Amino acid sequence: MENGRRRSRWASQWPLGAPPIGGFFLGLLAGPPFGVQAVFVNRCGSPRVCDFVCDCWDCSDENQCGYQQASALGAPFTCSFEGTTCGWEDVSDTAYRWDPAQASIATWGLEPPFDHTLGTDVGWYMAATKQGAKPWATARLQSPVLRGAAAACEIRAWYLLWGPGLNETQQPRLTLELSQGSRTTSLWQSPPGSTSSWQELVAYTGHIPGSFQVTFVSTQDFSVAQLALDDVEFRNCGFPPPQTCGSEAFHCQQGGCVATDRVCDGTADCRAAEDEAQAECAAFRACSFEKDWCQWTVVPNTTLAWLRNSSLHLASPSVGPSRDHSTNSREGIFVYVETQKLDLHEGRAWLSSPALAPDPNHSCYLVLYLYLHGSDSNSLNIYSQTAQDLQLIWSRTGDLGNFWFREKVDFVGAKKFKIVIEGRIGGGQEGSIALDDLRLSPGCRMVEDSQLPTPPTPEPPGPCPEEQFACDQGKRCLHRELLCNFKAECDDASDEQRCGGTDFSQDAGGWMDMSVGRLRWTTSRLSPLGPVFSLQKAPGQMFSMARAATPVLGPSGVGCVLQMDVATGPEGFLALAIADGSPGTRWWAWFAQSSETWRKATVPLGARKRPFQLELLARADLDGPRGALPLAVSNVSFVNCSPEGGPASAPQAGLSCNFETDWCSWYLEQNEGFEWRRSQSRKGAVDHTTGTGSFLLAEPGGAWKPGWRTRLLSAPQAVPAAVATVCLSFWYRLEGPQIGTLALKVKEAGEPEQVLWARRGSHGAVWHRASSSISPKPGQNYQVIFEALRDGFLGSIALDDLTVTPGACPAQRHCSFETGKCGFSAPEQPAWQRQNGGGGGGPPVDHTLGEPRGHYMILHTGADQLPLGQTAVLRSGAFPPLRRTHCVSFWYHLNSSEPGSLTAYVEEEEGAGEAGRLSLDPTEGEAWRYGSFVAKVHGRWQVSFAATGAGGEPSSYVALDDLLVKEGGCPEPASCDFESGPCGWSKPHGDWYSWDWKEAATTLRSPSPKEDHTLGTNAGHYAYVDLAVLSLGKSTARLVSEPLAPTTGSCLQFHYHMDFLGQSSSPAELRVRLTGAQGERVIWTATGHQRRAWTKRTLLVTSPVEFQIVLEVSNGAWASSGVIALDDLRYAPGPDCASPQAGQVEESGSPLSVLTIGVVAGVVNTVLLLLIVATCCLWKRRGSRERMVEEEANGQGFDIAFRDDRIILPQMALDPATS
């Protein structure tokens, strides 16, 4: 992609590197395609800007701060890069740098095909790409100066690694750094592992009282991958705003309230940290480990040990955190579990407190800051050790994130005890466990510890090693990789009992709370509902959602479904997410909110490889009204999740389905992108079965639907022994200017997938019938797959009425030869062959795809293979009898080296009826040409193509592609009424946007014609272009005729419709071009809104050489809405069209009333009296206009467009001859 076309430098930096303080500023941001964009900054002259607090009424003091006060995301303090860089500045010192870039699905595999904000190819993001720099160069994207951050501040962004050759060893590395003066700290670094989807970055700043900046640093490697960044959000970064505090809350000096249980807890909640400087804080026994161990003791004789250190002196960044909690710097000290013993795969380290005794008058608790990151199996356990036993009080397991998180553990009892903190490494040397800022409350009194022995082993060793699971009451050891695989490996099925499927009557059933904020998941009982999994308040300092995760699951089967009973409460939010094995990869599979009743949720999981986990994410107001239904989950179960086979009833259910009530035996292949869904009939998209029912729909055009494909899988099928072949028939729709490919595949057990049928590109907004024979091996189960591949974001694919019948299918009425010969056979020698454009000796591209990979049928007709006068015949399979006339059309290619002749005809079995025939001779110039003839038969019949040799050169050939048999007569060349398709008109190969054809509009406010011109009803069809889907900057959509013979004067007649709902200033244009060997020229143009009716136009066409007619629509220099439609194209060679009549108006709506005509007449008289105004209008030339190259068109007549309660008068010509 050229930098000049999709990439540009945006002028969005402020003169001094930050928005102005104490004054008003209007910034003009230049950057295509947005033109000039005005941004108000600090309109109230606030001295405090970029501090995450809105001081101005319009929050303009928080504009251009690395975020905007409003964005396309709909959230404050975010930057979506749509039209602005939000103040981010590239400060790279090499050719490797950050630039704004626009997505492009046209270069899939080389550049990101969609941004994260809009999820389409019109969105923008920041990209770090190679520009002649050496390997290991760095690109730096720096924020403006930010002024203070609260302890709960999160920086979230989405990043994408994209490009060929991505692997785990060679890929760009992304780092987020925080700078305060000369001190720089790493907040986050991209994990290993390649990816082709947007992943979320979450970093935590910690409490920062002064100014700072953050920088995204990309380090490039030897690969050609791109690194993209989008949707940067600063969440919960502002300090508490001024407010009235209750009697039990602490009041900050600069405003804001802090709960009393969060005072003296080691986290500064006030801007000046006065909540941590109160006199009562001295009563807490705090240990920051900055000087020593503070009477905490490392217990000897354990496999691992706790060590004191700082990030500055760690041997490797992966060993521990990048900063401590106390000072939020690399120099600060913390303690961590040493994990670098190479001979250990797991182990534990103990840290013991001095002897303590609870004060009966005060609560005894421990506040600690925990770092648990990089491993799902590491854990931190806290025990209470007395003279008698060691009791587990609290435990956390898994990866909580790359930060220090606040925890609070209460100790209840009258006995003397010690606190034992155990750091446990559960899976090799990955991950880190660290502690900082341990604070014992005043209720924990220190006492003599002479009576307390050394802590015993927390639990007796089990019958199996720690990496294995003991099942069947310890009689058998099972490797943990076999746990939760949806198949009972143990006789007592204990290996599947704690995997997330539970009624919560005993415990959480395998769900682990992973929350780090002020809410967490826990089991409870709700009367009269019984046991549930619900939320309660938690001690964390963050404001993130509560999160719970299952153990590692998988593999799962194709029909796997999760079912659960859920309630969200009046203001709650609940989601189920799926996290796979890639670090940071997670997507939402289901969500619900604001429900005051219980409901059953069913979430398809489908076939997934191991490992994957399910996560429950939730938020709710626990201080809401009493008696309201709380957010809760109950009765979680996995259905049909065994990877072996599928649902027991699947083979009996078969493949037939009309999708009226359910999916039958069809399932989704789960991925993170767009997918099939059951859709209800609606205006413009009705099902095929009844016109009011349901069908399957795949829409790649929805916002943020990534992924290259979506697949619909059948359950495994078994063919009865007596049936060797079955016929699968179905109805499909392919519509839209950027729609891709629908393919039918079959997969037999142990065999690769085989493509049976495929269609690409728009086939109009109508249902088409297709069928394919399936012949699996005897006794072999098979699966059927419908695969939708996207070409863009505009369009939809639909399926309905799948039917299976015994025996082979009739001959295919549409064959592109992309998946096979479609039943065509050639018994004569030399034989017709199927090949692609890269096979050599034939056309370099096919007609279907216009690419070398496309396939066609070819016969080499050189004298050495097909002697002079010899004929080779290609015959289709048998078609059933026809009750009506049909048109047989195809595309053929005859090269210029004496290829011989080609005859297409119909052979009828019984010989009755009038068979069609078409003879074709070589034409000057090698190209794909369109042929068609009418078939009138009464019995079974087939299409035959006979090539007769002419003694040509060895390179001679005849090629065929895109056979189509459809009901109705055949149109003349370059003529079409669009009732059953685009006839011989097609989109030029390589164009990105295309014309489409559909039924007339049914909605009142739609700019589309309400009736077509052919039938004059809303059931008729026409060709159209939706201007809203064209990109900015004069993007075009073209429709091209088949090649036409030279002419000295022929007529092209058509009806066009350009109604933009009265928007006369629209820059959209409709052009008619002629293109051929002598070049290209425009013969007619219409611009802007014309009228709310079909308009007839007749044009003279002349060309001394073979040519094609091109119908072209462009959107102009800026976006506009509306539809340009065409209908009833007629091309008639011969007649003289030198003086075409004026465009004729044919109204498709109701006639005007007498009253309306009177009003209009009055308005017209007024306009005629104000000729000076008309002269100004002529000077401005903003209205609609129509021109021809040879001569100016006659007047348009008088037309009034009604919109709401206004009357819009078209521009009137001043020349009396045209009035």
mmCIF file of C-alpha atoms in Angstrom, residues 146-316:
data_model
loop_
_atom_site.group_PDB
_atom_site.id
_atom_site.type_symbol
_atom_site.label_atom_id
_atom_site.label_comp_id
_atom_site.label_asym_id
_atom_site.label_seq_id
_atom_site.Cartn_x
_atom_site.Cartn_y
_atom_site.Cartn_z
ATOM 1 C CA LEU A 146 -0.426 14.416 32.162
ATOM 2 C CA ARG A 147 -0.886 15.834 35.642
ATOM 3 C CA GLY A 148 -1.402 13.241 38.334
ATOM 4 C CA ALA A 149 -3.010 9.813 38.364
ATOM 5 C CA ALA A 150 -5.105 8.069 40.994
ATOM 6 C CA ALA A 151 -4.034 4.728 42.441
ATOM 7 C CA ALA A 152 -6.742 2.905 40.479
ATOM 8 C CA CYS A 153 -5.682 4.390 37.128
ATOM 9 C CA GLU A 154 -5.731 1.926 34.219
ATOM 10 C CA ILE A 155 -4.424 2.499 30.710
ATOM 11 C CA ARG A 156 -6.180 0.268 28.229
ATOM 12 C CA ALA A 157 -5.466 -0.014 24.537
ATOM 13 C CA TRP A 158 -5.847 -2.508 21.709
ATOM 14 C CA TYR A 159 -2.880 -3.671 19.685
ATOM 15 C CA LEU A 160 -2.441 -5.917 16.685
ATOM 16 C CA LEU A 161 0.525 -7.774 15.222
ATOM 17 C CA TRP A 162 -0.110 -8.353 11.559
ATOM 18 C CA GLY A 163 1.812 -9.560 8.546
ATOM 19 C CA PRO A 164 3.479 -12.537 6.881
ATOM 20 C CA GLY A 165 6.073 -14.583 8.729
ATOM 21 C CA LEU A 166 4.748 -13.885 12.220
ATOM 22 C CA ASN A 167 5.977 -16.419 14.759
ATOM 23 C CA GLU A 168 6.871 -16.553 18.413
ATOM 24 C CA THR A 169 10.551 -15.751 17.856
ATOM 25 C CA GLN A 170 10.333 -12.978 15.266
ATOM 26 C CA GLN A 171 7.826 -10.222 15.867
ATOM 27 C CA PRO A 172 7.809 -6.583 16.917
ATOM 28 C CA ARG A 173 7.752 -5.954 20.650
ATOM 29 C CA LEU A 174 5.449 -3.358 22.162
ATOM 30 C CA THR A 175 6.236 -1.736 25.502
ATOM 31 C CA LEU A 176 4.375 0.915 27.479
ATOM 32 C CA GLU A 177 6.657 3.181 29.511
ATOM 33 C CA LEU A 178 5.908 5.801 32.156
ATOM 34 C CA SER A 179 8.283 8.771 32.516
ATOM 35 C CA GLN A 180 8.595 11.155 35.456
ATOM 36 C CA GLY A 181 11.438 13.542 34.834
ATOM 37 C CA SER A 182 14.529 11.439 34.164
ATOM 38 C CA ARG A 183 13.015 8.272 35.647
ATOM 39 C CA THR A 184 11.394 5.747 33.294
ATOM 40 C CA THR A 185 9.436 2.678 34.342
ATOM 41 C CA SER A 186 8.062 -0.111 32.188
ATOM 42 C CA LEU A 187 4.327 -0.594 32.815
ATOM 43 C CA TRP A 188 3.635 -3.371 30.326
ATOM 44 C CA GLN A 189 5.284 -5.487 27.643
ATOM 45 C CA SER A 190 3.636 -7.575 24.936
ATOM 46 C CA PRO A 191 3.636 -11.285 25.751
ATOM 47 C CA PRO A 192 5.169 -13.856 23.374
ATOM 48 C CA GLY A 193 3.005 -15.477 20.749
ATOM 49 C CA SER A 194 1.864 -14.328 17.336
ATOM 50 C CA THR A 195 -1.651 -13.121 16.705
ATOM 51 C CA SER A 196 -3.906 -12.046 13.896
ATOM 52 C CA SER A 197 -6.594 -10.371 15.991
ATOM 53 C CA TRP A 198 -6.792 -7.278 18.143
ATOM 54 C CA GLN A 199 -5.719 -7.921 21.743
ATOM 55 C CA GLU A 200 -6.298 -5.759 24.772
ATOM 56 C CA LEU A 201 -3.450 -4.158 26.657
ATOM 57 C CA VAL A 202 -4.112 -3.341 30.325
ATOM 58 C CA ALA A 203 -1.506 -1.393 32.318
ATOM 59 C CA TYR A 204 -1.681 0.207 35.752
ATOM 60 C CA THR A 205 0.074 3.452 36.643
ATOM 61 C CA GLY A 206 -0.303 3.376 40.417
ATOM 62 C CA HIS A 207 -0.585 6.612 42.396
ATOM 63 C CA ILE A 208 1.301 9.488 40.724
ATOM 64 C CA PRO A 209 1.031 12.883 42.474
ATOM 65 C CA GLY A 210 2.961 14.913 39.878
ATOM 66 C CA SER A 211 3.309 15.250 36.114
ATOM 67 C CA PHE A 212 4.179 12.320 33.888
ATOM 68 C CA GLN A 213 4.052 11.054 30.314
ATOM 69 C CA VAL A 214 3.440 7.620 28.845
ATOM 70 C CA THR A 215 5.103 6.291 25.703
ATOM 71 C CA PHE A 216 4.301 3.371 23.445
ATOM 72 C CA VAL A 217 7.606 1.896 22.270
ATOM 73 C CA SER A 218 7.738 -0.521 19.342
ATOM 74 C CA THR A 219 10.970 -2.405 18.698
ATOM 75 C CA GLN A 220 11.116 -3.907 15.230
ATOM 76 C CA ASP A 221 12.829 -7.131 14.294
ATOM 77 C CA PHE A 222 13.745 -8.899 11.064
ATOM 78 C CA SER A 223 10.140 -9.753 10.151
ATOM 79 C CA VAL A 224 7.921 -7.627 7.926
ATOM 80 C CA ALA A 225 5.079 -7.543 10.432
ATOM 81 C CA GLN A 226 3.160 -4.416 11.348
ATOM 82 C CA LEU A 227 2.280 -3.298 14.822
ATOM 83 C CA ALA A 228 -0.963 -1.353 15.130
ATOM 84 C CA LEU A 229 -2.419 0.546 18.089
ATOM 85 C CA ASP A 230 -5.999 1.731 18.578
ATOM 86 C CA ASP A 231 -8.531 2.886 21.172
ATOM 87 C CA VAL A 232 -6.323 4.148 23.989
ATOM 88 C CA GLU A 233 -8.356 4.684 27.154
ATOM 89 C CA PHE A 234 -7.452 6.198 30.517
ATOM 90 C CA ARG A 235 -9.858 4.647 33.002
ATOM 91 C CA ASN A 236 -10.416 5.719 36.637
ATOM 92 C CA CYS A 237 -7.362 7.982 36.496
ATOM 93 C CA GLY A 238 -8.881 11.088 38.055
ATOM 94 C CA PHE A 239 -8.716 11.758 41.781
ATOM 95 C CA PRO A 240 -12.042 11.901 43.663
ATOM 96 C CA PRO A 241 -13.962 15.069 42.743
ATOM 97 C CA PRO A 242 -15.152 17.486 45.446
ATOM 98 C CA GLN A 243 -18.252 16.122 47.138
ATOM 99 C CA THR A 244 -20.052 15.984 50.458
ATOM 100 C CA CYS A 245 -18.756 13.133 52.637
ATOM 101 C CA GLY A 246 -20.715 11.116 55.144
ATOM 102 C CA SER A 247 -19.826 10.919 58.808
ATOM 103 C CA GLU A 248 -17.994 7.631 58.354
ATOM 104 C CA ALA A 249 -15.871 8.746 55.385
ATOM 105 C CA PHE A 250 -12.507 10.504 55.327
ATOM 106 C CA HIS A 251 -12.546 13.927 53.600
ATOM 107 C CA CYS A 252 -9.583 14.757 51.328
ATOM 108 C CA GLN A 253 -8.185 18.283 51.516
ATOM 109 C CA GLN A 254 -8.699 18.897 47.777
ATOM 110 C CA GLY A 255 -12.114 17.290 47.734
ATOM 111 C CA GLY A 256 -13.233 13.704 47.529
ATOM 112 C CA CYS A 257 -14.199 11.059 50.055
ATOM 113 C CA VAL A 258 -12.396 7.900 51.133
ATOM 114 C CA ALA A 259 -14.036 5.017 53.008
ATOM 115 C CA THR A 260 -12.638 4.582 56.522
ATOM 116 C CA ASP A 261 -11.565 0.989 55.857
ATOM 117 C CA ARG A 262 -9.295 2.302 53.100
ATOM 118 C CA VAL A 263 -7.480 4.837 55.267
ATOM 119 C CA CYS A 264 -3.975 3.789 56.382
ATOM 120 C CA ASP A 265 -4.050 0.859 53.944
ATOM 121 C CA GLY A 266 -0.930 1.643 51.918
ATOM 122 C CA THR A 267 -2.811 3.157 48.954
ATOM 123 C CA ALA A 268 -3.015 6.933 48.571
ATOM 124 C CA ASP A 269 -6.597 7.705 47.568
ATOM 125 C CA CYS A 270 -6.339 11.481 48.036
ATOM 126 C CA ARG A 271 -4.306 13.587 45.603
ATOM 127 C CA ALA A 272 -1.881 14.666 48.384
ATOM 128 C CA ALA A 273 -1.948 11.219 50.064
ATOM 129 C CA GLU A 274 -3.155 12.656 53.376
ATOM 130 C CA ASP A 275 -5.311 9.557 53.938
ATOM 131 C CA GLU A 276 -2.024 7.687 54.532
ATOM 132 C CA ALA A 277 -0.473 10.354 56.806
ATOM 133 C CA GLN A 278 -2.967 10.409 59.664
ATOM 134 C CA ALA A 279 -1.881 9.947 63.267
ATOM 135 C CA GLU A 280 -3.823 6.715 63.581
ATOM 136 C CA CYS A 281 -1.728 5.182 60.792
ATOM 137 C CA ALA A 282 1.192 4.920 63.234
ATOM 138 C CA ALA A 283 -0.704 2.193 65.111
ATOM 139 C CA PHE A 284 -0.474 -0.111 62.074
ATOM 140 C CA ARG A 285 2.566 -2.391 61.940
ATOM 141 C CA ALA A 286 3.628 -1.676 58.355
ATOM 142 C CA CYS A 287 6.461 -3.242 56.419
ATOM 143 C CA SER A 288 7.537 -1.894 53.048
ATOM 144 C CA PHE A 289 10.743 -4.014 53.009
ATOM 145 C CA GLU A 290 12.707 -0.913 52.047
ATOM 146 C CA LYS A 291 15.208 -1.384 54.905
ATOM 147 C CA ASP A 292 14.757 -4.922 56.232
ATOM 148 C CA TRP A 293 12.295 -7.792 56.817
ATOM 149 C CA CYS A 294 10.442 -5.968 59.663
ATOM 150 C CA GLN A 295 10.361 -9.077 61.909
ATOM 151 C CA TRP A 296 8.915 -11.222 59.134
ATOM 152 C CA THR A 297 10.953 -14.413 58.832
ATOM 153 C CA VAL A 298 11.830 -16.638 55.906
ATOM 154 C CA VAL A 299 11.065 -20.219 57.004
ATOM 155 C CA PRO A 300 14.021 -22.511 56.204
ATOM 156 C CA ASN A 301 13.965 -26.039 54.789
ATOM 157 C CA THR A 302 11.499 -25.329 51.994
ATOM 158 C CA THR A 303 12.085 -26.082 48.329
ATOM 159 C CA LEU A 304 12.074 -22.370 47.413
ATOM 160 C CA ALA A 305 12.780 -19.149 49.304
ATOM 161 C CA TRP A 306 11.567 -15.556 49.620
ATOM 162 C CA LEU A 307 14.152 -12.919 48.594
ATOM 163 C CA ARG A 308 14.364 -9.113 48.997
ATOM 164 C CA ASN A 309 15.292 -7.112 45.934
ATOM 165 C CA SER A 310 14.378 -4.232 43.636
ATOM 166 C CA SER A 311 13.429 -4.317 39.965
ATOM 167 C CA LEU A 312 16.615 -2.401 39.229
ATOM 168 C CA HIS A 313 18.773 -5.316 40.340
ATOM 169 C CA LEU A 314 16.767 -8.317 39.185
ATOM 170 C CA ALA A 315 18.689 -10.644 36.911
ATOM 171 C CA SER A 316 15.764 -10.902 34.477
#
